[in-house]
């Protein structure tokens, strides 16, 4: 098909997207995430999808599943669009990262990671519908609430949907110059707890043992284990209640990432070996399996490359760190292409932005894939 015949308009798309960005949706605010899902549900219902809301678990937001039960091939394996609607930006970030446009750049919290990618997928469906083009396979859209914390609640739903899919499209942020993601590194998270002995820090300092100091010592030890094959970082620390008390407990969260599963497995062993009863505890959190390139994904990449050429975009693909829900679907052996979203920079920062023209160009690529996959 000639995807350039579809009248995608990046400026008009941005207007709709800005409404999504204005609805801030940090992972830990279930009400805010659900507010974002409400907006997406309305858009999908307008396009004739049947909407299902799966109640949240673990204090997190819901999962939205949109299906096409009237599609001629309903019930057969179809195409799964898998995206997340949670962001790392707390409510109120709009004050520091206001929605604005500067030339070809559009700014806002979560605009790149990954509301713009989700939005362009819906625009692709909308454009196909307006053109009277019925996709060969039924489409399922799955928007989840917890990717930014490793998908502890929605993973089973994603895997169940992927098992019923011919292919999975993940509109995470795209790489510059037309790049997409064809694999993901393995990731493990860990919860840390240092245990101290409390005392009055003014009158009886020497009688105590500071949990904060122990945690700081362990952070250096953990991050010092980083090698080219497996990295370790501590991104969250908490401890203490009173400045005049020697801290009795301190907490942290660590992350390890490796290109190969065996390297991550060794990293997990090394982390768990740091346990010291009564002094330091390490417990394993959520894990993302490694996703490596296979023949099914190569087929998807070849299709995407053809559509990139149609719209005048360069094309490249590579595995990437920074896990996504593509880790799960790709590791299952379901053909998966990730990084189909907009190009931009600054994810998880206060200069997060997208390149506006890529809303249309990459939206056309998704439309081409949806209209072609059989």
mmCIF file of C-alpha atoms in Angstrom:
data_model
loop_
_atom_site.group_PDB
_atom_site.id
_atom_site.type_symbol
_atom_site.label_atom_id
_atom_site.label_comp_id
_atom_site.label_asym_id
_atom_site.label_seq_id
_atom_site.Cartn_x
_atom_site.Cartn_y
_atom_site.Cartn_z
ATOM 1 C CA UNK A 1 0.000 0.000 0.000
ATOM 2 C CA UNK A 2 1.006 3.637 -0.477
ATOM 3 C CA UNK A 3 1.165 4.884 3.084
ATOM 4 C CA UNK A 4 1.996 8.382 1.886
ATOM 5 C CA UNK A 5 -1.577 8.629 0.592
ATOM 6 C CA UNK A 6 -2.812 8.623 4.189
ATOM 7 C CA UNK A 7 -3.287 12.260 5.302
ATOM 8 C CA UNK A 8 -1.326 12.226 8.541
ATOM 9 C CA UNK A 9 -0.919 15.773 9.898
ATOM 10 C CA UNK A 10 1.755 16.103 12.584
ATOM 11 C CA UNK A 11 0.505 19.514 13.720
ATOM 12 C CA UNK A 12 -3.024 18.221 14.232
ATOM 13 C CA UNK A 13 -1.701 15.111 15.944
ATOM 14 C CA UNK A 14 0.252 17.273 18.364
ATOM 15 C CA UNK A 15 -2.930 19.082 19.399
ATOM 16 C CA UNK A 16 -4.518 15.808 20.398
ATOM 17 C CA UNK A 17 -1.343 14.520 22.018
ATOM 18 C CA UNK A 18 -1.018 17.630 24.178
ATOM 19 C CA UNK A 19 -4.324 16.734 25.816
ATOM 20 C CA UNK A 20 -2.797 13.423 26.829
ATOM 21 C CA UNK A 21 0.390 15.049 28.127
ATOM 22 C CA UNK A 22 -1.654 17.499 30.199
ATOM 23 C CA UNK A 23 -3.053 14.494 32.070
ATOM 24 C CA UNK A 24 -0.017 13.734 34.218
ATOM 25 C CA UNK A 25 0.210 10.038 35.079
ATOM 26 C CA UNK A 26 3.055 8.966 37.381
ATOM 27 C CA UNK A 27 3.126 5.256 38.129
ATOM 28 C CA UNK A 28 2.408 5.515 41.839
ATOM 29 C CA UNK A 29 -0.657 7.735 41.403
ATOM 30 C CA UNK A 30 -3.317 5.225 40.382
ATOM 31 C CA UNK A 31 -6.004 7.887 39.988
ATOM 32 C CA UNK A 32 -3.834 9.932 37.643
ATOM 33 C CA UNK A 33 -2.937 6.902 35.527
ATOM 34 C CA UNK A 34 -6.586 5.917 35.348
ATOM 35 C CA UNK A 35 -7.410 9.439 34.206
ATOM 36 C CA UNK A 36 -4.995 8.956 31.319
ATOM 37 C CA UNK A 37 -6.566 5.609 30.481
ATOM 38 C CA UNK A 38 -9.966 7.332 30.385
ATOM 39 C CA UNK A 39 -8.720 9.607 27.601
ATOM 40 C CA UNK A 40 -7.300 6.724 25.585
ATOM 41 C CA UNK A 41 -10.453 4.651 26.124
ATOM 42 C CA UNK A 42 -12.596 7.417 24.681
ATOM 43 C CA UNK A 43 -10.405 7.687 21.573
ATOM 44 C CA UNK A 44 -10.474 3.924 21.051
ATOM 45 C CA UNK A 45 -14.229 3.704 21.597
ATOM 46 C CA UNK A 46 -14.713 6.406 18.965
ATOM 47 C CA UNK A 47 -12.929 4.089 16.527
ATOM 48 C CA UNK A 48 -15.249 1.205 17.287
ATOM 49 C CA UNK A 49 -13.112 -0.772 19.718
ATOM 50 C CA UNK A 50 -14.641 -2.653 22.607
ATOM 51 C CA UNK A 51 -13.077 -1.405 25.835
ATOM 52 C CA UNK A 52 -12.249 -3.490 28.881
ATOM 53 C CA UNK A 53 -10.724 -2.145 32.071
ATOM 54 C CA UNK A 54 -8.799 -4.669 34.149
ATOM 55 C CA UNK A 55 -8.707 -3.417 37.750
ATOM 56 C CA UNK A 56 -5.309 -2.446 39.058
ATOM 57 C CA UNK A 57 -3.323 -4.519 41.521
ATOM 58 C CA UNK A 58 -0.672 -3.626 44.111
ATOM 59 C CA UNK A 59 -2.175 -0.154 44.505
ATOM 60 C CA UNK A 60 -1.457 0.653 40.846
ATOM 61 C CA UNK A 61 -3.706 1.842 38.049
ATOM 62 C CA UNK A 62 -5.857 -0.235 35.730
ATOM 63 C CA UNK A 63 -4.906 -1.908 32.473
ATOM 64 C CA UNK A 64 -6.884 -0.975 29.368
ATOM 65 C CA UNK A 65 -7.567 -3.629 26.746
ATOM 66 C CA UNK A 66 -9.270 -2.621 23.496
ATOM 67 C CA UNK A 67 -10.348 -5.257 20.974
ATOM 68 C CA UNK A 68 -12.215 -5.649 17.682
ATOM 69 C CA UNK A 69 -14.742 -8.454 18.248
ATOM 70 C CA UNK A 70 -16.510 -7.687 14.938
ATOM 71 C CA UNK A 71 -13.360 -8.055 12.835
ATOM 72 C CA UNK A 72 -13.763 -10.835 10.213
ATOM 73 C CA UNK A 73 -10.915 -12.758 11.822
ATOM 74 C CA UNK A 74 -11.813 -12.057 15.433
ATOM 75 C CA UNK A 75 -10.643 -14.902 17.629
ATOM 76 C CA UNK A 76 -7.594 -15.606 15.493
ATOM 77 C CA UNK A 77 -4.088 -14.477 16.322
ATOM 78 C CA UNK A 78 -3.809 -10.780 15.609
ATOM 79 C CA UNK A 79 -1.563 -7.777 16.167
ATOM 80 C CA UNK A 80 -0.930 -6.555 19.688
ATOM 81 C CA UNK A 81 -0.002 -2.914 20.287
ATOM 82 C CA UNK A 82 1.593 -2.835 23.741
ATOM 83 C CA UNK A 83 2.248 0.490 25.420
ATOM 84 C CA UNK A 84 2.362 1.940 28.921
ATOM 85 C CA UNK A 85 0.646 5.094 30.141
ATOM 86 C CA UNK A 86 2.603 5.624 33.349
ATOM 87 C CA UNK A 87 5.490 8.079 33.499
ATOM 88 C CA UNK A 88 8.305 8.855 35.937
ATOM 89 C CA UNK A 89 7.183 12.470 36.375
ATOM 90 C CA UNK A 90 5.237 13.310 39.557
ATOM 91 C CA UNK A 91 2.043 15.308 39.351
ATOM 92 C CA UNK A 92 3.054 18.965 39.218
ATOM 93 C CA UNK A 93 5.964 18.466 36.816
ATOM 94 C CA UNK A 94 4.067 20.582 34.268
ATOM 95 C CA UNK A 95 5.177 23.609 36.272
ATOM 96 C CA UNK A 96 8.833 22.808 35.529
ATOM 97 C CA UNK A 97 8.321 21.130 32.150
ATOM 98 C CA UNK A 98 5.388 22.976 30.582
ATOM 99 C CA UNK A 99 3.742 21.826 27.392
ATOM 100 C CA UNK A 100 5.233 23.981 24.649
ATOM 101 C CA UNK A 101 6.565 23.898 21.124
ATOM 102 C CA UNK A 102 9.874 25.327 20.000
ATOM 103 C CA UNK A 103 10.307 24.836 16.282
ATOM 104 C CA UNK A 104 10.130 21.113 15.564
ATOM 105 C CA UNK A 105 10.439 20.220 19.234
ATOM 106 C CA UNK A 106 7.447 19.667 21.504
ATOM 107 C CA UNK A 107 8.006 19.429 25.250
ATOM 108 C CA UNK A 108 6.091 17.929 28.148
ATOM 109 C CA UNK A 109 6.333 15.264 30.865
ATOM 110 C CA UNK A 110 6.011 11.805 29.366
ATOM 111 C CA UNK A 111 5.600 13.126 25.831
ATOM 112 C CA UNK A 112 8.457 10.983 24.501
ATOM 113 C CA UNK A 113 8.285 8.098 26.952
ATOM 114 C CA UNK A 114 5.825 7.172 25.735
ATOM 115 C CA UNK A 115 2.537 8.973 25.194
ATOM 116 C CA UNK A 116 3.457 10.148 21.696
ATOM 117 C CA UNK A 117 4.180 6.596 20.565
ATOM 118 C CA UNK A 118 0.862 5.375 21.913
ATOM 119 C CA UNK A 119 -0.925 8.310 20.300
ATOM 120 C CA UNK A 120 0.578 7.791 16.851
ATOM 121 C CA UNK A 121 -0.538 4.146 16.942
ATOM 122 C CA UNK A 122 -4.103 5.236 17.549
ATOM 123 C CA UNK A 123 -3.779 7.797 14.762
ATOM 124 C CA UNK A 124 -2.550 5.017 12.462
ATOM 125 C CA UNK A 125 -5.684 3.002 13.232
ATOM 126 C CA UNK A 126 -7.831 6.104 12.764
ATOM 127 C CA UNK A 127 -6.299 6.900 9.372
ATOM 128 C CA UNK A 128 -6.784 3.345 8.121
ATOM 129 C CA UNK A 129 -10.398 3.418 9.254
ATOM 130 C CA UNK A 130 -11.044 6.743 7.492
ATOM 131 C CA UNK A 131 -9.497 5.348 4.309
ATOM 132 C CA UNK A 132 -11.755 2.298 4.474
ATOM 133 C CA UNK A 133 -8.800 -0.060 4.855
ATOM 134 C CA UNK A 134 -9.546 -3.091 6.990
ATOM 135 C CA UNK A 135 -6.471 -4.639 8.529
ATOM 136 C CA UNK A 136 -5.865 -8.308 7.609
ATOM 137 C CA UNK A 137 -5.541 -9.200 11.297
ATOM 138 C CA UNK A 138 -7.585 -8.011 14.294
ATOM 139 C CA UNK A 139 -5.862 -5.451 16.497
ATOM 140 C CA UNK A 140 -5.649 -5.501 20.273
ATOM 141 C CA UNK A 141 -4.438 -2.377 22.058
ATOM 142 C CA UNK A 142 -3.080 -2.885 25.564
ATOM 143 C CA UNK A 143 -2.181 0.132 27.697
ATOM 144 C CA UNK A 144 -0.606 -0.720 31.055
ATOM 145 C CA UNK A 145 0.057 1.295 34.253
ATOM 146 C CA UNK A 146 3.385 0.106 35.635
ATOM 147 C CA UNK A 147 6.172 -0.263 33.048
ATOM 148 C CA UNK A 148 8.343 2.361 34.707
ATOM 149 C CA UNK A 149 8.673 0.185 37.804
ATOM 150 C CA UNK A 150 9.295 -3.050 35.916
ATOM 151 C CA UNK A 151 5.685 -4.104 35.173
ATOM 152 C CA UNK A 152 5.142 -6.107 38.378
ATOM 153 C CA UNK A 153 1.342 -6.095 38.088
ATOM 154 C CA UNK A 154 0.636 -6.154 34.345
ATOM 155 C CA UNK A 155 3.297 -8.605 33.156
ATOM 156 C CA UNK A 156 0.972 -11.621 33.243
ATOM 157 C CA UNK A 157 -1.654 -9.719 31.229
ATOM 158 C CA UNK A 158 0.923 -8.702 28.610
ATOM 159 C CA UNK A 159 2.206 -12.248 28.273
ATOM 160 C CA UNK A 160 -1.317 -13.652 28.002
ATOM 161 C CA UNK A 161 -2.155 -11.202 25.215
ATOM 162 C CA UNK A 162 1.158 -11.832 23.445
ATOM 163 C CA UNK A 163 0.480 -15.577 23.417
ATOM 164 C CA UNK A 164 -2.559 -14.801 21.270
ATOM 165 C CA UNK A 165 -0.690 -12.485 18.874
ATOM 166 C CA UNK A 166 0.913 -12.984 15.488
ATOM 167 C CA UNK A 167 3.101 -9.936 16.129
ATOM 168 C CA UNK A 168 3.671 -7.299 18.804
ATOM 169 C CA UNK A 169 4.272 -3.615 18.089
ATOM 170 C CA UNK A 170 5.801 -1.621 20.953
ATOM 171 C CA UNK A 171 5.741 2.173 20.423
ATOM 172 C CA UNK A 172 8.458 3.009 22.936
ATOM 173 C CA UNK A 173 10.647 6.013 21.985
ATOM 174 C CA UNK A 174 12.341 5.652 18.610
ATOM 175 C CA UNK A 175 16.031 6.137 18.025
ATOM 176 C CA UNK A 176 17.299 9.095 16.057
ATOM 177 C CA UNK A 177 17.684 8.787 12.320
ATOM 178 C CA UNK A 178 14.907 6.233 11.862
ATOM 179 C CA UNK A 179 16.189 3.696 14.380
ATOM 180 C CA UNK A 180 14.030 1.032 16.006
ATOM 181 C CA UNK A 181 14.736 -1.515 18.724
ATOM 182 C CA UNK A 182 15.226 -5.178 17.856
ATOM 183 C CA UNK A 183 16.184 -6.591 21.257
ATOM 184 C CA UNK A 184 16.418 -5.627 24.915
ATOM 185 C CA UNK A 185 18.978 -6.324 27.607
ATOM 186 C CA UNK A 186 18.118 -8.353 30.697
ATOM 187 C CA UNK A 187 17.327 -6.322 33.818
ATOM 188 C CA UNK A 188 16.935 -7.176 37.505
ATOM 189 C CA UNK A 189 15.850 -4.927 40.358
ATOM 190 C CA UNK A 190 16.750 -5.342 44.021
ATOM 191 C CA UNK A 191 15.464 -4.001 47.324
ATOM 192 C CA UNK A 192 18.129 -3.082 49.863
ATOM 193 C CA UNK A 193 17.870 -2.710 53.632
ATOM 194 C CA UNK A 194 20.653 -1.709 56.002
ATOM 195 C CA UNK A 195 20.063 -2.464 59.685
ATOM 196 C CA UNK A 196 21.585 -0.252 62.339
ATOM 197 C CA UNK A 197 21.626 0.025 66.124
ATOM 198 C CA UNK A 198 19.805 3.109 67.379
ATOM 199 C CA UNK A 199 21.178 5.493 69.971
ATOM 200 C CA UNK A 200 21.029 9.179 70.865
ATOM 201 C CA UNK A 201 23.356 10.820 68.389
ATOM 202 C CA UNK A 202 24.181 13.653 70.768
ATOM 203 C CA UNK A 203 24.620 11.903 74.097
ATOM 204 C CA UNK A 204 25.470 8.305 73.150
ATOM 205 C CA UNK A 205 26.733 8.331 69.568
ATOM 206 C CA UNK A 206 29.284 5.550 70.022
ATOM 207 C CA UNK A 207 26.645 3.134 71.284
ATOM 208 C CA UNK A 208 24.864 3.195 67.934
ATOM 209 C CA UNK A 209 25.557 1.857 64.458
ATOM 210 C CA UNK A 210 24.263 3.956 61.612
ATOM 211 C CA UNK A 211 22.150 2.180 59.019
ATOM 212 C CA UNK A 212 22.614 5.163 56.728
ATOM 213 C CA UNK A 213 26.377 4.827 56.895
ATOM 214 C CA UNK A 214 26.130 1.098 56.211
ATOM 215 C CA UNK A 215 23.910 1.691 53.196
ATOM 216 C CA UNK A 216 26.345 4.268 51.821
ATOM 217 C CA UNK A 217 29.190 1.793 52.190
ATOM 218 C CA UNK A 218 27.171 -0.856 50.395
ATOM 219 C CA UNK A 219 26.287 1.499 47.552
ATOM 220 C CA UNK A 220 29.967 1.927 46.749
ATOM 221 C CA UNK A 221 30.405 -1.840 46.949
ATOM 222 C CA UNK A 222 27.435 -2.517 44.652
ATOM 223 C CA UNK A 223 28.289 0.045 42.013
ATOM 224 C CA UNK A 224 31.906 -1.087 42.153
ATOM 225 C CA UNK A 225 30.810 -4.484 40.823
ATOM 226 C CA UNK A 226 29.987 -2.931 37.431
ATOM 227 C CA UNK A 227 31.791 -4.470 34.450
ATOM 228 C CA UNK A 228 31.411 -4.227 30.691
ATOM 229 C CA UNK A 229 29.184 -7.309 30.839
ATOM 230 C CA UNK A 230 26.910 -6.387 33.753
ATOM 231 C CA UNK A 231 26.165 -3.003 35.308
ATOM 232 C CA UNK A 232 24.941 -2.136 38.808
ATOM 233 C CA UNK A 233 23.446 1.122 40.018
ATOM 234 C CA UNK A 234 21.538 2.361 43.050
ATOM 235 C CA UNK A 235 18.826 4.842 42.169
ATOM 236 C CA UNK A 236 16.778 5.227 45.361
ATOM 237 C CA UNK A 237 17.844 5.675 48.993
ATOM 238 C CA UNK A 238 15.803 6.452 52.104
ATOM 239 C CA UNK A 239 16.753 6.482 55.764
ATOM 240 C CA UNK A 240 16.412 8.080 59.150
ATOM 241 C CA UNK A 241 13.648 9.996 60.920
ATOM 242 C CA UNK A 242 15.407 12.267 63.408
ATOM 243 C CA UNK A 243 18.739 13.993 63.106
ATOM 244 C CA UNK A 244 19.418 13.398 66.781
ATOM 245 C CA UNK A 245 18.986 9.629 66.441
ATOM 246 C CA UNK A 246 21.465 7.167 64.994
ATOM 247 C CA UNK A 247 19.479 5.562 62.174
ATOM 248 C CA UNK A 248 18.197 2.057 62.780
ATOM 249 C CA UNK A 249 17.209 1.359 59.171
ATOM 250 C CA UNK A 250 17.915 2.632 55.675
ATOM 251 C CA UNK A 251 16.533 1.453 52.374
ATOM 252 C CA UNK A 252 17.559 1.497 48.748
ATOM 253 C CA UNK A 253 16.701 0.160 45.318
ATOM 254 C CA UNK A 254 19.285 -1.138 42.875
ATOM 255 C CA UNK A 255 19.203 -2.148 39.240
ATOM 256 C CA UNK A 256 21.424 -4.497 37.277
ATOM 257 C CA UNK A 257 21.526 -4.811 33.492
ATOM 258 C CA UNK A 258 23.322 -7.187 31.127
ATOM 259 C CA UNK A 259 23.267 -7.944 27.417
ATOM 260 C CA UNK A 260 23.310 -11.694 28.059
ATOM 261 C CA UNK A 261 21.046 -13.603 30.443
ATOM 262 C CA UNK A 262 23.946 -15.608 31.848
ATOM 263 C CA UNK A 263 25.748 -12.402 32.817
ATOM 264 C CA UNK A 264 22.645 -11.098 34.577
ATOM 265 C CA UNK A 265 22.211 -14.407 36.384
ATOM 266 C CA UNK A 266 25.748 -14.085 37.718
ATOM 267 C CA UNK A 267 24.984 -10.511 38.721
ATOM 268 C CA UNK A 268 21.937 -11.671 40.652
ATOM 269 C CA UNK A 269 24.048 -14.226 42.488
ATOM 270 C CA UNK A 270 26.614 -11.556 43.366
ATOM 271 C CA UNK A 271 23.935 -9.237 44.712
ATOM 272 C CA UNK A 272 22.268 -11.909 46.839
ATOM 273 C CA UNK A 273 25.689 -12.874 48.216
ATOM 274 C CA UNK A 274 25.870 -9.441 49.880
ATOM 275 C CA UNK A 275 23.308 -10.511 52.466
ATOM 276 C CA UNK A 276 24.680 -10.242 56.007
ATOM 277 C CA UNK A 277 22.191 -11.216 58.727
ATOM 278 C CA UNK A 278 21.391 -8.384 61.095
ATOM 279 C CA UNK A 279 23.391 -5.877 59.040
ATOM 280 C CA UNK A 280 22.334 -5.852 55.376
ATOM 281 C CA UNK A 281 19.527 -7.495 53.437
ATOM 282 C CA UNK A 282 19.135 -7.838 49.649
ATOM 283 C CA UNK A 283 15.909 -9.146 48.170
ATOM 284 C CA UNK A 284 15.234 -9.644 44.502
ATOM 285 C CA UNK A 285 12.612 -7.503 42.814
ATOM 286 C CA UNK A 286 11.122 -7.691 39.327
ATOM 287 C CA UNK A 287 13.212 -9.016 36.445
ATOM 288 C CA UNK A 288 13.037 -8.513 32.697
ATOM 289 C CA UNK A 289 14.397 -11.397 30.592
ATOM 290 C CA UNK A 290 16.795 -10.778 27.743
ATOM 291 C CA UNK A 291 15.189 -10.480 24.309
ATOM 292 C CA UNK A 292 17.377 -11.454 21.363
ATOM 293 C CA UNK A 293 16.750 -11.139 17.647
ATOM 294 C CA UNK A 294 15.038 -14.084 15.912
ATOM 295 C CA UNK A 295 13.652 -14.843 12.459
ATOM 296 C CA UNK A 296 10.146 -13.645 13.267
ATOM 297 C CA UNK A 297 11.403 -10.257 14.352
ATOM 298 C CA UNK A 298 13.683 -10.075 11.312
ATOM 299 C CA UNK A 299 10.573 -10.413 9.155
ATOM 300 C CA UNK A 300 8.952 -7.482 10.951
ATOM 301 C CA UNK A 301 12.109 -5.405 10.607
ATOM 302 C CA UNK A 302 12.207 -6.001 6.854
ATOM 303 C CA UNK A 303 8.617 -4.817 6.562
ATOM 304 C CA UNK A 304 9.322 -1.733 8.666
ATOM 305 C CA UNK A 305 12.390 -0.893 6.599
ATOM 306 C CA UNK A 306 10.279 -0.855 3.459
ATOM 307 C CA UNK A 307 7.817 1.587 4.991
ATOM 308 C CA UNK A 308 10.640 3.777 6.295
ATOM 309 C CA UNK A 309 11.892 4.059 2.729
ATOM 310 C CA UNK A 310 8.411 5.009 1.525
ATOM 311 C CA UNK A 311 8.284 7.999 3.863
ATOM 312 C CA UNK A 312 11.894 8.995 3.210
ATOM 313 C CA UNK A 313 13.290 7.938 6.578
ATOM 314 C CA UNK A 314 16.551 6.162 7.143
ATOM 315 C CA UNK A 315 16.329 2.802 8.890
ATOM 316 C CA UNK A 316 18.454 1.012 11.442
ATOM 317 C CA UNK A 317 17.850 -1.421 14.248
ATOM 318 C CA UNK A 318 19.775 -2.552 17.304
ATOM 319 C CA UNK A 319 19.207 -4.027 20.753
ATOM 320 C CA UNK A 320 18.887 -1.554 23.575
ATOM 321 C CA UNK A 321 19.238 -1.194 27.308
ATOM 322 C CA UNK A 322 16.485 0.409 29.334
ATOM 323 C CA UNK A 323 13.946 -2.391 29.471
ATOM 324 C CA UNK A 324 10.465 -2.341 28.017
ATOM 325 C CA UNK A 325 7.524 -4.687 27.875
ATOM 326 C CA UNK A 326 9.053 -5.885 24.606
ATOM 327 C CA UNK A 327 11.437 -7.858 26.843
ATOM 328 C CA UNK A 328 8.554 -10.121 27.790
ATOM 329 C CA UNK A 329 6.969 -10.587 24.373
ATOM 330 C CA UNK A 330 10.283 -10.967 22.556
ATOM 331 C CA UNK A 331 11.584 -13.471 25.109
ATOM 332 C CA UNK A 332 8.416 -15.517 24.520
ATOM 333 C CA UNK A 333 9.421 -15.858 20.865
ATOM 334 C CA UNK A 334 6.523 -13.728 19.600
ATOM 335 C CA UNK A 335 7.746 -11.545 16.695
ATOM 336 C CA UNK A 336 8.218 -8.117 18.263
ATOM 337 C CA UNK A 337 9.404 -4.757 17.019
ATOM 338 C CA UNK A 338 10.096 -2.074 19.616
ATOM 339 C CA UNK A 339 11.017 1.599 19.454
ATOM 340 C CA UNK A 340 8.294 2.445 16.923
ATOM 341 C CA UNK A 341 7.476 5.697 18.673
ATOM 342 C CA UNK A 342 8.583 9.235 17.934
ATOM 343 C CA UNK A 343 12.140 10.460 17.861
ATOM 344 C CA UNK A 344 13.255 12.909 20.514
ATOM 345 C CA UNK A 345 15.478 13.261 23.553
ATOM 346 C CA UNK A 346 15.459 13.732 27.306
ATOM 347 C CA UNK A 347 13.318 10.864 28.510
ATOM 348 C CA UNK A 348 12.925 10.944 32.316
ATOM 349 C CA UNK A 349 14.308 14.510 32.460
ATOM 350 C CA UNK A 350 12.990 18.066 32.532
ATOM 351 C CA UNK A 351 13.964 18.618 28.898
ATOM 352 C CA UNK A 352 11.972 15.664 27.530
ATOM 353 C CA UNK A 353 10.752 16.391 24.021
ATOM 354 C CA UNK A 354 9.802 14.879 20.695
ATOM 355 C CA UNK A 355 10.525 15.861 17.110
ATOM 356 C CA UNK A 356 7.051 16.778 15.888
ATOM 357 C CA UNK A 357 7.437 15.659 12.230
ATOM 358 C CA UNK A 358 8.108 12.098 13.377
ATOM 359 C CA UNK A 359 4.559 11.860 14.719
ATOM 360 C CA UNK A 360 3.420 11.621 11.102
ATOM 361 C CA UNK A 361 6.316 9.753 9.520
ATOM 362 C CA UNK A 362 6.437 7.060 12.172
ATOM 363 C CA UNK A 363 2.659 6.950 12.364
ATOM 364 C CA UNK A 364 2.622 6.055 8.676
ATOM 365 C CA UNK A 365 5.065 3.211 9.311
ATOM 366 C CA UNK A 366 2.768 1.762 11.989
ATOM 367 C CA UNK A 367 -0.190 2.129 9.632
ATOM 368 C CA UNK A 368 1.738 0.235 6.971
ATOM 369 C CA UNK A 369 2.539 -2.584 9.357
ATOM 370 C CA UNK A 370 -1.047 -2.867 10.552
ATOM 371 C CA UNK A 371 -2.349 -2.893 6.981
ATOM 372 C CA UNK A 372 0.158 -5.526 5.833
ATOM 373 C CA UNK A 373 0.654 -8.066 8.631
ATOM 374 C CA UNK A 374 -1.122 -11.315 7.856
#
